Tab-separated table of C-alpha atoms and ligand atoms in Angstrom:
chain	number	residue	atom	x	y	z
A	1	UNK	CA	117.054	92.248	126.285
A	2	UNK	CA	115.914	88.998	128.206
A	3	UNK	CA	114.469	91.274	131.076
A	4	UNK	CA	112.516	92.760	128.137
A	5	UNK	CA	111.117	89.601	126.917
A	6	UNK	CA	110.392	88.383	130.586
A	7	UNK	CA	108.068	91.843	131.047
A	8	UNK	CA	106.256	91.511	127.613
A	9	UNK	CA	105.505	87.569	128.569
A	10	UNK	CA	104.447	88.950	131.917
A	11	UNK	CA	102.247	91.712	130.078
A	12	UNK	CA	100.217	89.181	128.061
A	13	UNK	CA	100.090	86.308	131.239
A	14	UNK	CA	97.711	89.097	132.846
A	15	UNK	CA	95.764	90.319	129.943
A	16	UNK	CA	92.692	88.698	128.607
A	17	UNK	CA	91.975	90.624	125.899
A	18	UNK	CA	94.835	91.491	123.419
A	19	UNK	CA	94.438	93.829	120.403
A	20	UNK	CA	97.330	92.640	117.972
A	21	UNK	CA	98.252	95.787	116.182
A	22	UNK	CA	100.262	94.672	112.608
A	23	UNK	CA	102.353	96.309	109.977
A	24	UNK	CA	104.810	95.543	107.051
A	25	UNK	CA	107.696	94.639	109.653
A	26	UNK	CA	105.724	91.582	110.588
A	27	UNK	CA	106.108	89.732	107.303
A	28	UNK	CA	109.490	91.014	105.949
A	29	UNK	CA	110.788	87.747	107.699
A	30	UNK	CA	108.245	86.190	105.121
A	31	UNK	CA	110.003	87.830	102.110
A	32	UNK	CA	108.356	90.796	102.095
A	33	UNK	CA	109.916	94.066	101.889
A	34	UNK	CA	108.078	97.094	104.031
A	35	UNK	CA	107.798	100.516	103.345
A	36	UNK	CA	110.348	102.260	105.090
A	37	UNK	CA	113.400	100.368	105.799
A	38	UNK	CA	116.477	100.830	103.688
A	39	UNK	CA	115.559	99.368	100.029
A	40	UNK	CA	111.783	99.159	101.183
A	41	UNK	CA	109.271	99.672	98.480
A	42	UNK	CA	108.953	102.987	99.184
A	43	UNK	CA	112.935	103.422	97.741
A	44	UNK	CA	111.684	101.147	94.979
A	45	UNK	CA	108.455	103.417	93.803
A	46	UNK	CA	107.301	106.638	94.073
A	47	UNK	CA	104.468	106.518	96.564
A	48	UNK	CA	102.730	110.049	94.266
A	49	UNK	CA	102.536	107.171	91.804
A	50	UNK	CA	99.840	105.200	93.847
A	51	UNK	CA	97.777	108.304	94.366
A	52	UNK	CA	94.004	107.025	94.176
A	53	UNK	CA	93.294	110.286	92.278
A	54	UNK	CA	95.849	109.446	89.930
A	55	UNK	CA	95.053	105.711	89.517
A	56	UNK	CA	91.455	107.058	88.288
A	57	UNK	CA	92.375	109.475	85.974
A	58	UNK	CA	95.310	107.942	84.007
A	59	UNK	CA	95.495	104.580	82.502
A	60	UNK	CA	100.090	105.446	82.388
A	61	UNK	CA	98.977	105.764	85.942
A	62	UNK	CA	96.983	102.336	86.602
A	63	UNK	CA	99.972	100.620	83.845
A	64	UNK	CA	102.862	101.583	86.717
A	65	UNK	CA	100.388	100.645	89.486
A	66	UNK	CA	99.998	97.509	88.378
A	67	UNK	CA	103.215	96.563	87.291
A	68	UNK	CA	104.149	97.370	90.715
A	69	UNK	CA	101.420	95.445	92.246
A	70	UNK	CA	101.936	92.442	90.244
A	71	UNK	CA	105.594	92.529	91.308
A	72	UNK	CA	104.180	92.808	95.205
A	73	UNK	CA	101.307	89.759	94.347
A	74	UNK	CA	104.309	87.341	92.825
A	75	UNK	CA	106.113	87.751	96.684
A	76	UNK	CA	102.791	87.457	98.515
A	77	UNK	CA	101.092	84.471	96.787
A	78	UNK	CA	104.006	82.183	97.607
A	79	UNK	CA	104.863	83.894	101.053
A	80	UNK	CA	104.488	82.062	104.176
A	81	UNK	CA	103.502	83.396	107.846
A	82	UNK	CA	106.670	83.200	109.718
A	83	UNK	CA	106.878	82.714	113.493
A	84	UNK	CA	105.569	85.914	114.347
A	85	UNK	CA	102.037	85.392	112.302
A	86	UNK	CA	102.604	82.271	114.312
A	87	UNK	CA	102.584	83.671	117.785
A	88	UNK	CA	99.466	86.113	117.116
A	89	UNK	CA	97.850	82.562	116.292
A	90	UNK	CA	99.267	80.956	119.470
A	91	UNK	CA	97.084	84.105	121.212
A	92	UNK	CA	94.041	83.112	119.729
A	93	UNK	CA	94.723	79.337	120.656
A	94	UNK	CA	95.217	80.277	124.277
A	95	UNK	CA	91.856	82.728	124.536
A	96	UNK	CA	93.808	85.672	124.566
A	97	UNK	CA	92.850	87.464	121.687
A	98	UNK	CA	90.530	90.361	120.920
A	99	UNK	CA	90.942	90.844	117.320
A	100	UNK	CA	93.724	91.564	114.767
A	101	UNK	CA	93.819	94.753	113.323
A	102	UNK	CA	96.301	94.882	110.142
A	103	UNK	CA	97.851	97.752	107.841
A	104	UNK	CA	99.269	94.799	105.940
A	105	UNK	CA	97.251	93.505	102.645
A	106	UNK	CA	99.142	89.844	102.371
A	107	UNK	CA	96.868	87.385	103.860
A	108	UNK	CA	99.456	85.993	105.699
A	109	UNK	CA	97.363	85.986	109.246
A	110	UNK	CA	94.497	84.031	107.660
A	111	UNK	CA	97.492	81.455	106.449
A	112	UNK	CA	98.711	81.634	109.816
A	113	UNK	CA	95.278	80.290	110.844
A	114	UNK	CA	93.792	83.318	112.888
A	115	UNK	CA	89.826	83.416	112.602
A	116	UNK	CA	88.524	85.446	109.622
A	117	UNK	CA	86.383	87.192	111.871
A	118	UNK	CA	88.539	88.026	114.546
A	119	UNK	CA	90.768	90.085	111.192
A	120	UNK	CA	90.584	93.466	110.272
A	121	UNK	CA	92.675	94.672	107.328
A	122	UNK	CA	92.643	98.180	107.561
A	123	UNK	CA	94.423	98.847	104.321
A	124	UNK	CA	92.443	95.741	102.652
A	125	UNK	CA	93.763	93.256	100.836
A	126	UNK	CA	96.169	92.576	97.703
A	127	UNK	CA	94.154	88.753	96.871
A	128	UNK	CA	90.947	89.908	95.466
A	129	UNK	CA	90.319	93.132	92.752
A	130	UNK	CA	87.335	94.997	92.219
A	131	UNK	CA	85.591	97.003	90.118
A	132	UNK	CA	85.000	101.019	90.818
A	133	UNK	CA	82.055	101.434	89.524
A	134	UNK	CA	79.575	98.284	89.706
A	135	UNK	CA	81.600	96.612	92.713
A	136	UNK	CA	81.985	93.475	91.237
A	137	UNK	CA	84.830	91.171	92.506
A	138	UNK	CA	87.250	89.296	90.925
A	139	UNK	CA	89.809	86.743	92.326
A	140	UNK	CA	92.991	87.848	92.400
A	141	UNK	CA	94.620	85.011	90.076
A	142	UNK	CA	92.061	85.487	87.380
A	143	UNK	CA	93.221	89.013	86.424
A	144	UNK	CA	96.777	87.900	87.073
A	145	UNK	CA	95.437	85.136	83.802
A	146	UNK	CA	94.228	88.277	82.016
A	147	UNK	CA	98.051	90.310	82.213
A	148	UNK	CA	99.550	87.009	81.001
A	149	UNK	CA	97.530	86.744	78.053
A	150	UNK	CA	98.703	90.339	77.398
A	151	UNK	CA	96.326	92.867	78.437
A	152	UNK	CA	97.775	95.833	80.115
A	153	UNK	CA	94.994	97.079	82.047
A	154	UNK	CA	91.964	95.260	83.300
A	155	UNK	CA	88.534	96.450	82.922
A	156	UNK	CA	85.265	94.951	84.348
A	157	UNK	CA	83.478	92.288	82.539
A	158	UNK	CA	80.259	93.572	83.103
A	159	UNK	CA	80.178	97.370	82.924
A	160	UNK	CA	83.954	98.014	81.605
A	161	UNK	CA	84.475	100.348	84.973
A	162	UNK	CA	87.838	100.583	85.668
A	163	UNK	CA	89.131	97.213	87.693
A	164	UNK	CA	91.467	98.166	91.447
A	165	UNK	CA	93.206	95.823	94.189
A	166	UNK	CA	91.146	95.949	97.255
A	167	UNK	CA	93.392	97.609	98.920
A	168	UNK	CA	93.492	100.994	99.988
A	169	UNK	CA	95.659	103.798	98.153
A	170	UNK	CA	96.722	107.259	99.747
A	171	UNK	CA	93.634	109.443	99.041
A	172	UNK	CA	90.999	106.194	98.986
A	173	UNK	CA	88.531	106.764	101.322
A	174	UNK	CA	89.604	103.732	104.481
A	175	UNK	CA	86.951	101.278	104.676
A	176	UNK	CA	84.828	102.793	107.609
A	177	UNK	CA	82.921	99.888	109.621
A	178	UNK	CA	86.765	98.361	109.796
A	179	UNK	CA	88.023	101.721	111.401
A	180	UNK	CA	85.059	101.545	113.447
A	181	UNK	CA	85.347	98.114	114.521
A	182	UNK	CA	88.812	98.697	114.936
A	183	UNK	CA	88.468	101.667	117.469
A	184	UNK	CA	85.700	99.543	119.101
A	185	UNK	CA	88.090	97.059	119.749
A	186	UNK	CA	90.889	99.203	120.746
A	187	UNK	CA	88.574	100.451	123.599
A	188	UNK	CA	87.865	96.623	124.945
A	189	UNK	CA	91.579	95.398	124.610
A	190	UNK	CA	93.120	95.642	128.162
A	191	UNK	CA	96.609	95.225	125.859
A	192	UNK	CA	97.639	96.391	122.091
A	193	UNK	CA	100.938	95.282	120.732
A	194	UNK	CA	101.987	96.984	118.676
A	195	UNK	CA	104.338	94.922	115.762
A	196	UNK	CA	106.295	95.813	113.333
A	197	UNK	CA	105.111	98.970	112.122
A	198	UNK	CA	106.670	102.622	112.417
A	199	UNK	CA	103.497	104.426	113.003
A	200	UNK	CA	102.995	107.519	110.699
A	201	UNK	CA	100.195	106.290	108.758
A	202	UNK	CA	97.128	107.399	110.073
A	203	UNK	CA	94.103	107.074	110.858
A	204	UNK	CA	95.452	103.503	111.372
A	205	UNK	CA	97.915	104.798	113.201
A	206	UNK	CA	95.329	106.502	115.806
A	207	UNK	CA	94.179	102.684	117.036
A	208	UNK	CA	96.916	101.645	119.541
A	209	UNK	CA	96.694	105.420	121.126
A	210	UNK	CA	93.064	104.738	121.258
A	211	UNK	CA	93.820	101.969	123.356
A	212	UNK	CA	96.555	103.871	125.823
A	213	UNK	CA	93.693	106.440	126.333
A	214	UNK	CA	91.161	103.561	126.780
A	215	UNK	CA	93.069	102.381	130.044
A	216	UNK	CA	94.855	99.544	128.361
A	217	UNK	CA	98.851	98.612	128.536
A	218	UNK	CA	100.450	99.128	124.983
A	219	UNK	CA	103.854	97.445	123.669
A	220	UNK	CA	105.612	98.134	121.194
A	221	UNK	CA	108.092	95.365	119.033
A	222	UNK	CA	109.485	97.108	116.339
A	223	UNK	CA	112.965	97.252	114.821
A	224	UNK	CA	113.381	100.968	114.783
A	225	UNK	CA	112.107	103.363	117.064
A	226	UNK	CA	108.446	104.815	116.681
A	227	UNK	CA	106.685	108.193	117.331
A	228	UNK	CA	104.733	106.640	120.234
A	229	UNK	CA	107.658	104.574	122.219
A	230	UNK	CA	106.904	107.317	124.822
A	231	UNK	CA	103.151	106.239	125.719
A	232	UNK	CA	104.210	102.633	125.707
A	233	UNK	CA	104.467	100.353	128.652
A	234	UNK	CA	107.383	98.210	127.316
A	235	UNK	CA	109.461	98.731	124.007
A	236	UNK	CA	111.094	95.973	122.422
A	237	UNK	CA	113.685	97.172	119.773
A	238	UNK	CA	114.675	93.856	117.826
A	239	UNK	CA	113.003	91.251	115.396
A	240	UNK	CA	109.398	90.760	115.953
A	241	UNK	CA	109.917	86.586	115.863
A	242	UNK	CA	112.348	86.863	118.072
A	243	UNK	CA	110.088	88.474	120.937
A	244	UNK	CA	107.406	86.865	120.314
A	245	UNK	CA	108.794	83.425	120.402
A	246	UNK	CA	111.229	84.603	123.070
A	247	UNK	CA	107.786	85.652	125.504
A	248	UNK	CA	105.886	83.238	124.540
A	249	UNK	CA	108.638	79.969	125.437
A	250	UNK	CA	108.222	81.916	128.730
A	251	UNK	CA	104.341	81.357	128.882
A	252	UNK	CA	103.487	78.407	127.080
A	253	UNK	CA	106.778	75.790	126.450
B	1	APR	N1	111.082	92.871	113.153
B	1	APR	C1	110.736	94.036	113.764
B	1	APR	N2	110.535	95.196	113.088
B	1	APR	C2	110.702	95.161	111.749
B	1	APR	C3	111.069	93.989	111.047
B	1	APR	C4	111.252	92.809	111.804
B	1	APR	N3	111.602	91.646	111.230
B	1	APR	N4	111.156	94.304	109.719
B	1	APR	C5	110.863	95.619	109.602
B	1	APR	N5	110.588	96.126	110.827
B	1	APR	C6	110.149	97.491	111.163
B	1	APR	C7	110.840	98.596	110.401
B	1	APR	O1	111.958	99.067	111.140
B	1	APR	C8	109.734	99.652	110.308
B	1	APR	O2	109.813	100.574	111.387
B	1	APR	O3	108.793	97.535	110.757
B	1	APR	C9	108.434	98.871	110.444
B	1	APR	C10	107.638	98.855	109.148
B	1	APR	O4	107.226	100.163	108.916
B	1	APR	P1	106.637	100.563	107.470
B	1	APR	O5	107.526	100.020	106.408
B	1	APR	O6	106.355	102.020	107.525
B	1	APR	O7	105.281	99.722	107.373
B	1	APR	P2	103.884	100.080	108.046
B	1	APR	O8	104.069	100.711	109.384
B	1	APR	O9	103.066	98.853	107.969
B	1	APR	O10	103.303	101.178	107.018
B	1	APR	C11	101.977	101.584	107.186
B	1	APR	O11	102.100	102.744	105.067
B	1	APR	O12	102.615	102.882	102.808
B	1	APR	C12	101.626	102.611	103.717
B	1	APR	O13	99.753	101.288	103.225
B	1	APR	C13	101.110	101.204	103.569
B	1	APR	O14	100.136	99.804	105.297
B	1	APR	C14	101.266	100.597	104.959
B	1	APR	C15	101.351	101.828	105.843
């Protein structure tokens, strides 16, 4: 493994201009569950639940989608970054960094410290709620206030349209200037890495073979093995902390 480590730490001493690729395996180490892993959320809920055509149509739909959101918000507000947000920060700091593009919806890279602007959250973000109709926004914690005083579904203040997570559901349309940013940036980076995510969710999945087909070097740092190992210049099977801090000792201790 340590001659794997040594190539990824030579991979980003010669790039300039890194696309950090993120999913759910980057925060589990923050007390997070993922997806797909054994007892991952998706073994937990029924992902036909959290249909956006469903959500819309059925308040027994948005009661189980937000009893399973609120259970997902009480592990995310208190989460930390953990050394892997870390080391996508320690990019930034040395100059190295494009942008971030991220499946995940926990805030944790802006906690890590990453610039806002150099963040795109592809699949948007659990810590603010909207309405579908008039677009106005609510804080996160507000509506949390309104299920503890007892209300079972939120509706918006102004024009009583139905009130959503900004985040993106199966069947929502993705927000498009981030996908478009997104495969902007994918065709600057001269690296993507690729971490902790098992690829099969697209079109977020289409960004790091954007990249490969843009001319730049992709790695790949996930736990279990992905659907696009093959195009990848170096493959790192094992914790996502663990290589990054292990290539990044090598560069800047
Ligand atoms: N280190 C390295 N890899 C890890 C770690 C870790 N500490 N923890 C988990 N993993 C790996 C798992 O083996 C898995 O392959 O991270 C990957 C996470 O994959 P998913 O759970 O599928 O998460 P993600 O790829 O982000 O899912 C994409 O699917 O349900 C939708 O909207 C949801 O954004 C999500 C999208």
């Amino acid at each position: 493994m340590d001659e794997l480590i040594a190539k990824g730490a030579e991979m980003i001493a010669s790039a300039q201009k890194i696309l950090v690729f993120t999913g759910a395996g980057l925060s589990t180490e923050s007390g997070i569950p993922d997806f797909r892993s054994p007892g991952g959320i998706w073994e937990k809920y029924d992902p036909s639940d959290f249909y956006f055509q469903k959500f819309i149509s059925d308040e027994h739909a948005r009661t189980t989608y937000w009893k399973m959101s609120r259970e997902f918000y009480s592990l995310i507000k208190p989460a930390s970054p953990n050394r892997a947000h870390l080391a996508v920060k320690t990019l930034e700091d040395h100059g190295k960094l494009l942008a971030v593009v991220t499946q995940n919806i926990d805030n944790l890279h802006q906690k890590a410290g990453n610039s806002p602007e150099k963040i795109i959250e592809l699949h948007g973000t659990l810590i603010s709620v909207s309405c579908l109709s008039c677009k106005k926004k609510y804080d996160r914690d507000e509506i949390e206030a309104r299920f503890d005083s007892g209300i079972k579904v939120p509706y918006c203040d102004d024009c009583g349209g139905i009130l959503k997570p900004d985040t993106v559901s199966f069947g929502q349309a993705m927000p498009q200037e981030a996908m478009e940013q997104s495969i902007r940036y994918a065709g600057q980076c001269d690296l993507c890495m690729v971490l902790g995510s098992s690829l099969v969710v697209y079109p977020a999945a289409s960004v790091p073979m954007h990249a490969v087909q843009s001319g730049a070097r992709l790695m790949i740092v996930n736990r279990e093995p992905t659907p696009q190992d093959g195009e990848a210049d170096l493959v790192v099977h094992m914790s996502v902390s663990e290589a990054l801090t292990g290539m990044l000792r090598l560069l800047f201790a």
